[in-house]
Amino acid sequence: MTTLTLLPLPIIALGIFFILRFWHALDLLGFRGEVLRRDSSLATADLVAICTGSAFIVGTIYGLANDTSPLLLCAVSVGGLPLFAHLYARTNHATTWAATRIEALRTVAALRLISAAELAYALRVLDSLERPEPLNTLAGQQRAQQAVREER
């Protein structure tokens, strides 16, 4: 029973290490502030995952040191793994140092692409609202044809 209790501990500890290393790589590259500004839920999910994993590690170690029921220890330890895995899976943290930096850059690039796509959509909507006459009228079609001729 003790082996089953101790099994999730290194997995959770490695997961916490990978999360911390991801944020350290963002900090080294200088993008931590930008990522926090663009998607704060990413940091929140990682912080909750770290707190959850740490609580289960401390609870298991405390239970082993104080001779708690092995069944209770097994339930606490194994119960923490799915919750931590669910929170950890929200972001794709790499397992090597080089891949961690690449993943940090991919995160920044994805957030910038999302922002650019949102901006392009907003500009299209504003442009469609600023037209003096709709394109389904004769005047609107003539204006559109004239704009196409001017571009050629």
Tab-separated table of C-alpha atoms in Angstrom:
chain	number	residue	atom	x	y	z
A	1	MET	CA	0.000	0.000	0.000
A	2	THR	CA	2.890	2.374	0.753
A	3	THR	CA	4.337	1.873	-2.726
A	4	LEU	CA	1.022	2.867	-4.271
A	5	THR	CA	0.948	5.897	-1.972
A	6	LEU	CA	4.411	7.038	-3.021
A	7	LEU	CA	3.929	6.426	-6.755
A	8	PRO	CA	2.290	9.790	-7.654
A	9	LEU	CA	4.772	11.865	-5.629
A	10	PRO	CA	7.637	11.937	-8.174
A	11	ILE	CA	5.163	12.469	-11.019
A	12	ILE	CA	3.609	15.472	-9.293
A	13	ALA	CA	7.024	16.805	-8.258
A	14	LEU	CA	8.281	16.597	-11.859
A	15	GLY	CA	5.134	18.323	-13.096
A	16	ILE	CA	5.654	21.175	-10.635
A	17	PHE	CA	9.283	21.428	-11.755
A	18	PHE	CA	8.255	21.643	-15.434
A	19	ILE	CA	5.694	24.360	-14.679
A	20	LEU	CA	8.231	26.424	-12.749
A	21	ARG	CA	10.824	25.939	-15.476
A	22	PHE	CA	8.335	27.144	-18.133
A	23	TRP	CA	7.691	30.380	-16.240
A	24	HIS	CA	11.431	30.784	-15.628
A	25	ALA	CA	12.062	30.471	-19.382
A	26	LEU	CA	9.381	33.103	-20.066
A	27	ASP	CA	11.086	35.359	-17.542
A	28	LEU	CA	14.525	34.814	-19.105
A	29	LEU	CA	13.158	35.629	-22.559
A	30	GLY	CA	11.433	38.731	-21.198
A	31	PHE	CA	7.887	37.698	-22.118
A	32	ARG	CA	6.462	36.877	-18.681
A	33	GLY	CA	4.706	40.233	-18.352
A	34	GLU	CA	3.244	39.997	-21.842
A	35	VAL	CA	1.876	36.493	-21.253
A	36	LEU	CA	0.387	37.543	-17.911
A	37	ARG	CA	-1.216	40.563	-19.564
A	38	ARG	CA	-2.646	38.660	-22.543
A	39	ASP	CA	-3.793	35.459	-20.800
A	40	SER	CA	-3.839	35.590	-17.020
A	41	SER	CA	-5.790	32.318	-16.828
A	42	LEU	CA	-2.639	30.483	-17.914
A	43	ALA	CA	-0.809	31.659	-14.802
A	44	THR	CA	-3.843	30.985	-12.628
A	45	ALA	CA	-4.162	27.384	-13.830
A	46	ASP	CA	-0.443	26.794	-13.272
A	47	LEU	CA	-0.592	28.326	-9.798
A	48	VAL	CA	-3.575	26.164	-8.829
A	49	ALA	CA	-1.778	23.088	-10.207
A	50	ILE	CA	1.316	23.892	-8.145
A	51	CYS	CA	-0.733	24.454	-4.987
A	52	THR	CA	-2.731	21.265	-5.546
A	53	GLY	CA	0.366	19.179	-6.206
A	54	SER	CA	2.217	20.651	-3.247
A	55	ALA	CA	-0.734	20.032	-0.917
A	56	PHE	CA	-0.901	16.378	-1.889
A	57	ILE	CA	2.856	15.933	-1.524
A	58	VAL	CA	2.851	17.532	1.934
A	59	GLY	CA	-0.264	15.603	2.963
A	60	THR	CA	1.250	12.301	1.927
A	61	ILE	CA	4.565	12.967	3.663
A	62	TYR	CA	2.749	14.115	6.813
A	63	GLY	CA	0.560	11.015	6.746
A	64	LEU	CA	3.562	8.720	6.380
A	65	ALA	CA	5.408	10.442	9.219
A	66	ASN	CA	2.447	10.228	11.623
A	67	ASP	CA	1.377	6.634	10.996
A	68	THR	CA	-1.941	7.434	9.351
A	69	SER	CA	-4.149	4.749	7.866
A	70	PRO	CA	-2.571	3.370	4.658
A	71	LEU	CA	-5.946	3.363	2.912
A	72	LEU	CA	-6.455	7.047	3.653
A	73	LEU	CA	-2.936	7.846	2.453
A	74	CYS	CA	-3.527	5.912	-0.755
A	75	ALA	CA	-6.803	7.740	-1.387
A	76	VAL	CA	-5.235	11.170	-0.791
A	77	SER	CA	-2.150	10.447	-2.863
A	78	VAL	CA	-3.832	8.744	-5.814
A	79	GLY	CA	-6.735	11.199	-5.683
A	80	GLY	CA	-4.353	14.107	-6.151
A	81	LEU	CA	-2.865	12.782	-9.350
A	82	PRO	CA	-5.969	13.110	-11.608
A	83	LEU	CA	-6.689	16.619	-10.347
A	84	PHE	CA	-3.100	17.702	-10.868
A	85	ALA	CA	-3.015	16.038	-14.306
A	86	HIS	CA	-6.193	17.854	-15.346
A	87	LEU	CA	-4.751	21.227	-14.334
A	88	TYR	CA	-1.322	20.413	-15.767
A	89	ALA	CA	-2.786	19.410	-19.145
A	90	ARG	CA	-4.189	22.917	-19.680
A	91	THR	CA	-0.771	23.990	-20.848
A	92	ASN	CA	1.790	21.967	-22.749
A	93	HIS	CA	4.958	22.101	-20.668
A	94	ALA	CA	8.048	20.599	-22.258
A	95	THR	CA	10.419	18.178	-20.580
A	96	THR	CA	13.799	19.433	-21.840
A	97	TRP	CA	15.466	22.825	-21.399
A	98	ALA	CA	15.533	23.607	-25.116
A	99	ALA	CA	11.947	22.503	-25.612
A	100	THR	CA	10.888	24.649	-22.655
A	101	ARG	CA	12.211	27.776	-24.340
A	102	ILE	CA	10.585	26.776	-27.631
A	103	GLU	CA	7.287	26.189	-25.818
A	104	ALA	CA	7.557	29.609	-24.170
A	105	LEU	CA	8.066	31.223	-27.579
A	106	ARG	CA	5.154	29.244	-29.049
A	107	THR	CA	2.914	30.459	-26.243
A	108	VAL	CA	3.843	34.085	-26.914
A	109	ALA	CA	3.384	33.635	-30.672
A	110	ALA	CA	-0.030	32.001	-30.216
A	111	LEU	CA	-1.208	34.801	-27.948
A	112	ARG	CA	0.017	37.406	-30.441
A	113	LEU	CA	-1.743	35.618	-33.333
A	114	ILE	CA	-4.980	35.531	-31.382
A	115	SER	CA	-4.681	39.245	-30.691
A	116	ALA	CA	-3.916	39.989	-34.350
A	117	ALA	CA	-6.907	37.928	-35.523
A	118	GLU	CA	-9.200	39.694	-33.053
A	119	LEU	CA	-7.919	43.064	-34.244
A	120	ALA	CA	-8.413	42.177	-37.920
A	121	TYR	CA	-11.983	41.042	-37.234
A	122	ALA	CA	-12.755	44.230	-35.294
A	123	LEU	CA	-11.383	46.362	-38.128
A	124	ARG	CA	-13.535	44.492	-40.671
A	125	VAL	CA	-16.616	45.053	-38.554
A	126	LEU	CA	-15.816	48.755	-38.132
A	127	ASP	CA	-15.178	49.075	-41.847
A	128	SER	CA	-18.510	47.485	-42.683
A	129	LEU	CA	-20.296	49.853	-40.296
A	130	GLU	CA	-18.674	52.953	-41.788
A	131	ARG	CA	-19.842	52.359	-45.364
A	132	PRO	CA	-22.255	55.105	-46.468
A	133	GLU	CA	-24.582	52.776	-48.364
A	134	PRO	CA	-25.014	49.007	-48.321
A	135	LEU	CA	-23.546	46.950	-51.139
A	136	ASN	CA	-26.915	45.449	-52.024
A	137	THR	CA	-28.099	48.817	-53.433
A	138	LEU	CA	-27.198	50.149	-56.867
A	139	ALA	CA	-25.217	53.082	-55.429
A	140	GLY	CA	-23.244	50.739	-53.180
A	141	GLN	CA	-22.376	48.412	-56.071
A	142	GLN	CA	-21.281	51.345	-58.221
A	143	ARG	CA	-19.079	52.663	-55.399
A	144	ALA	CA	-17.508	49.218	-54.973
A	145	GLN	CA	-16.830	48.889	-58.719
A	146	GLN	CA	-15.301	52.364	-58.781
A	147	ALA	CA	-13.030	51.476	-55.855
A	148	VAL	CA	-11.868	48.337	-57.690
A	149	ARG	CA	-11.131	50.364	-60.857
A	150	GLU	CA	-9.131	52.907	-58.866
A	151	GLU	CA	-6.952	50.179	-57.360
A	152	ARG	CA	-5.991	48.834	-60.805
